[in-house]
Amino acid sequence: MAETTLDLRALPKAQAYAELLPHVDLVLEGIDDPIAAMATMSCLLHHAFGHLWTGFYRVVDNELVVGPFAGRPACIRIPFGQGVCGVAAQSGATQLVADVHAFPGHIACDPVSRSELVVPVKREGAVVAVIDIDSPVIARFDAEDAEGIQAVARLLADRIFNS
Ligand code: SME
């Protein structure tokens, strides 16, 4: 298995994602189990960027259930359409939230969180999970982060959620 530790914190974003994506691809190559893949991706992204919370919510019976993550314990279940994650899962659209306090219905698992990026993972057009990343810094994420994490979601979907 490829070495999973990567520290991208000191790099400009473009370079960080340029290094991240081939690394993710290489790491996923050795994993054929969805839980193992999500757990490894959570840790990899968490340590690469050093955000507050990095992990997955899985779609289970029409709601979201927390999956593998790195960070403090979080909400276990989130109904579709509720919170940033529930809106991402229901709409199938990435949610880039500069100020979580301004997002109607935001679910504050950790009061320290100030901005959030949620990217759906899709299989044949259907959302099977979301990648959720929280930061204590307001407006920490931008379109470049959204595109980078969307690329991670596509790699995961292609490799793991493809059968
Ligand atoms: N803030 C999220 C809930 C999940 S936690 O941030 C880990 C939301 O509003 O959906």
PDB file of C-alpha atoms and ligand atoms in Angstrom:
ATOM      1  CA  MET A   1       0.000   0.000   0.000  1.00  0.00           C
ATOM      2  CA  ALA A   2       1.186   3.523  -0.767  1.00  0.00           C
ATOM      3  CA  GLU A   3       2.434   5.699   2.076  1.00  0.00           C
ATOM      4  CA  THR A   4      -0.687   7.576   3.202  1.00  0.00           C
ATOM      5  CA  THR A   5       0.741  10.516   5.110  1.00  0.00           C
ATOM      6  CA  LEU A   6       0.859  13.747   3.182  1.00  0.00           C
ATOM      7  CA  ASP A   7       1.271  17.268   4.590  1.00  0.00           C
ATOM      8  CA  LEU A   8       0.051  19.929   2.143  1.00  0.00           C
ATOM      9  CA  ARG A   9      -0.518  22.742   4.641  1.00  0.00           C
ATOM     10  CA  ALA A  10       2.399  24.887   3.526  1.00  0.00           C
ATOM     11  CA  LEU A  11       1.618  24.666  -0.187  1.00  0.00           C
ATOM     12  CA  PRO A  12      -0.414  27.008  -2.422  1.00  0.00           C
ATOM     13  CA  LYS A  13      -3.799  25.388  -3.096  1.00  0.00           C
ATOM     14  CA  ALA A  14      -3.189  24.628  -6.759  1.00  0.00           C
ATOM     15  CA  GLN A  15      -0.021  22.760  -5.902  1.00  0.00           C
ATOM     16  CA  ALA A  16      -1.625  21.062  -2.896  1.00  0.00           C
ATOM     17  CA  TYR A  17      -4.433  19.559  -4.996  1.00  0.00           C
ATOM     18  CA  ALA A  18      -2.032  18.714  -7.819  1.00  0.00           C
ATOM     19  CA  GLU A  19      -0.062  16.625  -5.320  1.00  0.00           C
ATOM     20  CA  LEU A  20      -3.120  15.272  -3.539  1.00  0.00           C
ATOM     21  CA  LEU A  21      -4.992  13.732  -6.466  1.00  0.00           C
ATOM     22  CA  PRO A  22      -2.354  11.293  -7.795  1.00  0.00           C
ATOM     23  CA  HIS A  23      -1.633  10.369  -4.187  1.00  0.00           C
ATOM     24  CA  VAL A  24      -5.300   9.606  -3.541  1.00  0.00           C
ATOM     25  CA  ASP A  25      -5.454   7.563  -6.736  1.00  0.00           C
ATOM     26  CA  LEU A  26      -2.415   5.545  -5.685  1.00  0.00           C
ATOM     27  CA  VAL A  27      -3.721   4.937  -2.173  1.00  0.00           C
ATOM     28  CA  LEU A  28      -7.162   3.877  -3.428  1.00  0.00           C
ATOM     29  CA  GLU A  29      -5.570   1.426  -5.829  1.00  0.00           C
ATOM     30  CA  GLY A  30      -4.794  -0.865  -2.901  1.00  0.00           C
ATOM     31  CA  ILE A  31      -8.246  -0.692  -1.284  1.00  0.00           C
ATOM     32  CA  ASP A  32     -11.336  -2.613  -2.367  1.00  0.00           C
ATOM     33  CA  ASP A  33     -13.556  -2.061   0.664  1.00  0.00           C
ATOM     34  CA  PRO A  34     -15.704   1.116   0.893  1.00  0.00           C
ATOM     35  CA  ILE A  35     -15.329   1.562   4.671  1.00  0.00           C
ATOM     36  CA  ALA A  36     -11.568   1.082   4.471  1.00  0.00           C
ATOM     37  CA  ALA A  37     -11.420   3.583   1.611  1.00  0.00           C
ATOM     38  CA  MET A  38     -13.510   6.220   3.425  1.00  0.00           C
ATOM     39  CA  ALA A  39     -11.526   5.769   6.655  1.00  0.00           C
ATOM     40  CA  THR A  40      -8.224   6.105   4.835  1.00  0.00           C
ATOM     41  CA  MET A  41      -9.424   9.137   2.833  1.00  0.00           C
ATOM     42  CA  SER A  42     -10.657  10.864   6.005  1.00  0.00           C
ATOM     43  CA  CYS A  43      -7.279  10.489   7.706  1.00  0.00           C
ATOM     44  CA  LEU A  44      -5.359  11.362   4.565  1.00  0.00           C
ATOM     45  CA  LEU A  45      -7.309  14.595   3.958  1.00  0.00           C
ATOM     46  CA  HIS A  46      -7.390  15.488   7.635  1.00  0.00           C
ATOM     47  CA  HIS A  47      -3.646  15.279   8.049  1.00  0.00           C
ATOM     48  CA  ALA A  48      -2.910  16.771   4.639  1.00  0.00           C
ATOM     49  CA  PHE A  49      -4.888  19.975   5.316  1.00  0.00           C
ATOM     50  CA  GLY A  50      -5.263  20.103   9.111  1.00  0.00           C
ATOM     51  CA  HIS A  51      -8.920  21.221   9.161  1.00  0.00           C
ATOM     52  CA  LEU A  52     -11.243  20.733  12.130  1.00  0.00           C
ATOM     53  CA  TRP A  53     -13.286  17.731  10.965  1.00  0.00           C
ATOM     54  CA  THR A  54     -12.933  15.638   7.826  1.00  0.00           C
ATOM     55  CA  GLY A  55     -15.171  12.713   7.070  1.00  0.00           C
ATOM     56  CA  PHE A  56     -18.105  11.011   5.467  1.00  0.00           C
ATOM     57  CA  TYR A  57     -21.822  10.760   5.930  1.00  0.00           C
ATOM     58  CA  ARG A  58     -23.308   7.771   4.106  1.00  0.00           C
ATOM     59  CA  VAL A  59     -26.756   7.566   2.568  1.00  0.00           C
ATOM     60  CA  VAL A  60     -28.577   4.808   4.448  1.00  0.00           C
ATOM     61  CA  ASP A  61     -32.333   4.294   4.016  1.00  0.00           C
ATOM     62  CA  ASN A  62     -32.969   7.867   2.862  1.00  0.00           C
ATOM     63  CA  GLU A  63     -31.019   9.646   5.566  1.00  0.00           C
ATOM     64  CA  LEU A  64     -27.377  10.367   6.296  1.00  0.00           C
ATOM     65  CA  VAL A  65     -25.482   8.304   8.864  1.00  0.00           C
ATOM     66  CA  VAL A  66     -22.016   9.270   9.994  1.00  0.00           C
ATOM     67  CA  GLY A  67     -19.257   7.241   8.386  1.00  0.00           C
ATOM     68  CA  PRO A  68     -15.519   7.153   8.866  1.00  0.00           C
ATOM     69  CA  PHE A  69     -14.097  10.514   9.946  1.00  0.00           C
ATOM     70  CA  ALA A  70     -11.211  12.250  11.644  1.00  0.00           C
ATOM     71  CA  GLY A  71     -11.977  14.836  14.301  1.00  0.00           C
ATOM     72  CA  ARG A  72     -14.266  15.122  17.300  1.00  0.00           C
ATOM     73  CA  PRO A  73     -17.383  12.929  17.629  1.00  0.00           C
ATOM     74  CA  ALA A  74     -20.189  14.349  15.487  1.00  0.00           C
ATOM     75  CA  CYS A  75     -23.938  14.005  14.870  1.00  0.00           C
ATOM     76  CA  ILE A  76     -24.848  10.415  14.036  1.00  0.00           C
ATOM     77  CA  ARG A  77     -27.877  10.908  11.755  1.00  0.00           C
ATOM     78  CA  ILE A  78     -28.861  13.816   9.519  1.00  0.00           C
ATOM     79  CA  PRO A  79     -32.190  13.846   7.629  1.00  0.00           C
ATOM     80  CA  PHE A  80     -32.105  14.651   3.912  1.00  0.00           C
ATOM     81  CA  GLY A  81     -32.565  18.365   3.359  1.00  0.00           C
ATOM     82  CA  GLN A  82     -31.343  19.345   6.833  1.00  0.00           C
ATOM     83  CA  GLY A  83     -28.055  21.008   7.622  1.00  0.00           C
ATOM     84  CA  VAL A  84     -25.315  21.559   5.095  1.00  0.00           C
ATOM     85  CA  CYS A  85     -24.801  17.826   4.621  1.00  0.00           C
ATOM     86  CA  GLY A  86     -28.499  17.075   4.220  1.00  0.00           C
ATOM     87  CA  VAL A  87     -28.875  19.812   1.608  1.00  0.00           C
ATOM     88  CA  ALA A  88     -25.851  18.476  -0.320  1.00  0.00           C
ATOM     89  CA  ALA A  89     -27.264  14.944  -0.217  1.00  0.00           C
ATOM     90  CA  GLN A  90     -30.756  15.993  -1.286  1.00  0.00           C
ATOM     91  CA  SER A  91     -29.702  18.391  -4.032  1.00  0.00           C
ATOM     92  CA  GLY A  92     -26.646  16.479  -5.224  1.00  0.00           C
ATOM     93  CA  ALA A  93     -24.810  19.813  -5.291  1.00  0.00           C
ATOM     94  CA  THR A  94     -21.603  20.815  -3.530  1.00  0.00           C
ATOM     95  CA  GLN A  95     -22.209  23.190  -0.618  1.00  0.00           C
ATOM     96  CA  LEU A  96     -19.545  25.830  -0.048  1.00  0.00           C
ATOM     97  CA  VAL A  97     -20.467  27.682   3.137  1.00  0.00           C
ATOM     98  CA  ALA A  98     -18.316  30.671   4.064  1.00  0.00           C
ATOM     99  CA  ASP A  99     -20.126  31.307   7.349  1.00  0.00           C
ATOM    100  CA  VAL A 100     -22.043  28.411   8.848  1.00  0.00           C
ATOM    101  CA  HIS A 101     -23.950  30.792  11.132  1.00  0.00           C
ATOM    102  CA  ALA A 102     -25.533  32.317   8.033  1.00  0.00           C
ATOM    103  CA  PHE A 103     -26.637  28.924   6.612  1.00  0.00           C
ATOM    104  CA  PRO A 104     -30.293  28.269   7.497  1.00  0.00           C
ATOM    105  CA  GLY A 105     -30.545  24.996   9.424  1.00  0.00           C
ATOM    106  CA  HIS A 106     -26.824  24.459   9.836  1.00  0.00           C
ATOM    107  CA  ILE A 107     -26.229  21.636  12.326  1.00  0.00           C
ATOM    108  CA  ALA A 108     -23.558  22.654  14.821  1.00  0.00           C
ATOM    109  CA  CYS A 109     -21.895  19.381  15.787  1.00  0.00           C
ATOM    110  CA  ASP A 110     -18.949  21.443  17.000  1.00  0.00           C
ATOM    111  CA  PRO A 111     -19.526  25.107  17.954  1.00  0.00           C
ATOM    112  CA  VAL A 112     -15.965  25.903  16.903  1.00  0.00           C
ATOM    113  CA  SER A 113     -16.800  25.255  13.232  1.00  0.00           C
ATOM    114  CA  ARG A 114     -17.159  28.459  11.185  1.00  0.00           C
ATOM    115  CA  SER A 115     -17.025  27.360   7.548  1.00  0.00           C
ATOM    116  CA  GLU A 116     -17.814  24.135   5.747  1.00  0.00           C
ATOM    117  CA  LEU A 117     -17.434  22.309   2.438  1.00  0.00           C
ATOM    118  CA  VAL A 118     -19.685  19.373   1.608  1.00  0.00           C
ATOM    119  CA  VAL A 119     -19.231  17.401  -1.618  1.00  0.00           C
ATOM    120  CA  PRO A 120     -21.565  14.598  -2.712  1.00  0.00           C
ATOM    121  CA  VAL A 121     -20.108  11.249  -3.785  1.00  0.00           C
ATOM    122  CA  LYS A 122     -22.259   9.894  -6.604  1.00  0.00           C
ATOM    123  CA  ARG A 123     -22.716   6.507  -8.177  1.00  0.00           C
ATOM    124  CA  GLU A 124     -24.600   6.493 -11.468  1.00  0.00           C
ATOM    125  CA  GLY A 125     -25.955   9.928 -10.630  1.00  0.00           C
ATOM    126  CA  ALA A 126     -27.243   8.963  -7.179  1.00  0.00           C
ATOM    127  CA  VAL A 127     -25.669  10.357  -4.021  1.00  0.00           C
ATOM    128  CA  VAL A 128     -24.200   7.476  -1.974  1.00  0.00           C
ATOM    129  CA  ALA A 129     -22.276   9.584   0.562  1.00  0.00           C
ATOM    130  CA  VAL A 130     -21.005  13.095   1.186  1.00  0.00           C
ATOM    131  CA  ILE A 131     -17.529  14.279   2.103  1.00  0.00           C
ATOM    132  CA  ASP A 132     -17.806  16.892   4.852  1.00  0.00           C
ATOM    133  CA  ILE A 133     -14.951  19.201   5.845  1.00  0.00           C
ATOM    134  CA  ASP A 134     -15.241  21.782   8.635  1.00  0.00           C
ATOM    135  CA  SER A 135     -12.917  24.610   9.554  1.00  0.00           C
ATOM    136  CA  PRO A 136     -12.731  26.913  12.573  1.00  0.00           C
ATOM    137  CA  VAL A 137     -11.740  29.706  10.140  1.00  0.00           C
ATOM    138  CA  ILE A 138     -14.450  31.750   8.444  1.00  0.00           C
ATOM    139  CA  ALA A 139     -14.481  31.453   4.615  1.00  0.00           C
ATOM    140  CA  ARG A 140     -11.695  28.871   4.732  1.00  0.00           C
ATOM    141  CA  PHE A 141     -12.850  27.103   1.548  1.00  0.00           C
ATOM    142  CA  ASP A 142     -13.201  28.406  -1.999  1.00  0.00           C
ATOM    143  CA  ALA A 143     -13.986  27.103  -5.486  1.00  0.00           C
ATOM    144  CA  GLU A 144     -10.507  25.600  -5.774  1.00  0.00           C
ATOM    145  CA  ASP A 145     -11.149  23.490  -2.666  1.00  0.00           C
ATOM    146  CA  ALA A 146     -14.558  22.502  -3.985  1.00  0.00           C
ATOM    147  CA  GLU A 147     -13.040  21.361  -7.292  1.00  0.00           C
ATOM    148  CA  GLY A 148     -10.222  19.502  -5.537  1.00  0.00           C
ATOM    149  CA  ILE A 149     -12.551  17.628  -3.191  1.00  0.00           C
ATOM    150  CA  GLN A 150     -14.985  16.942  -6.057  1.00  0.00           C
ATOM    151  CA  ALA A 151     -12.071  15.280  -7.856  1.00  0.00           C
ATOM    152  CA  VAL A 152     -11.408  13.165  -4.744  1.00  0.00           C
ATOM    153  CA  ALA A 153     -15.105  12.222  -4.670  1.00  0.00           C
ATOM    154  CA  ARG A 154     -14.969  11.151  -8.322  1.00  0.00           C
ATOM    155  CA  LEU A 155     -11.886   9.001  -7.723  1.00  0.00           C
ATOM    156  CA  LEU A 156     -13.612   7.354  -4.783  1.00  0.00           C
ATOM    157  CA  ALA A 157     -16.797   6.791  -6.740  1.00  0.00           C
ATOM    158  CA  ASP A 158     -14.917   5.321  -9.692  1.00  0.00           C
ATOM    159  CA  ARG A 159     -12.789   3.012  -7.588  1.00  0.00           C
ATOM    160  CA  ILE A 160     -15.023   2.024  -4.718  1.00  0.00           C
ATOM    161  CA  PHE A 161     -18.697   2.727  -5.341  1.00  0.00           C
ATOM    162  CA  ASN A 162     -18.643   1.391  -8.879  1.00  0.00           C
ATOM    163  CA  SER A 163     -20.284  -2.018  -8.584  1.00  0.00           C
TER     164      SER A 163
HETATM  165  N1  SME B   1     -22.458  20.893  10.075  1.00  0.00           N
HETATM  166  C1  SME B   1     -23.014  19.752   9.409  1.00  0.00           C
HETATM  167  C2  SME B   1     -23.202  18.589  10.346  1.00  0.00           C
HETATM  168  C3  SME B   1     -22.070  17.627  10.339  1.00  0.00           C
HETATM  169  S1  SME B   1     -20.764  18.123  11.182  1.00  0.00           S
HETATM  170  O1  SME B   1     -20.296  19.415  10.773  1.00  0.00           O
HETATM  171  C4  SME B   1     -19.550  17.017  11.262  1.00  0.00           C
HETATM  172  C5  SME B   1     -24.319  20.118   8.741  1.00  0.00           C
HETATM  173  O2  SME B   1     -24.842  21.216   8.947  1.00  0.00           O
HETATM  174  O3  SME B   1     -24.840  19.291   8.014  1.00  0.00           O
END
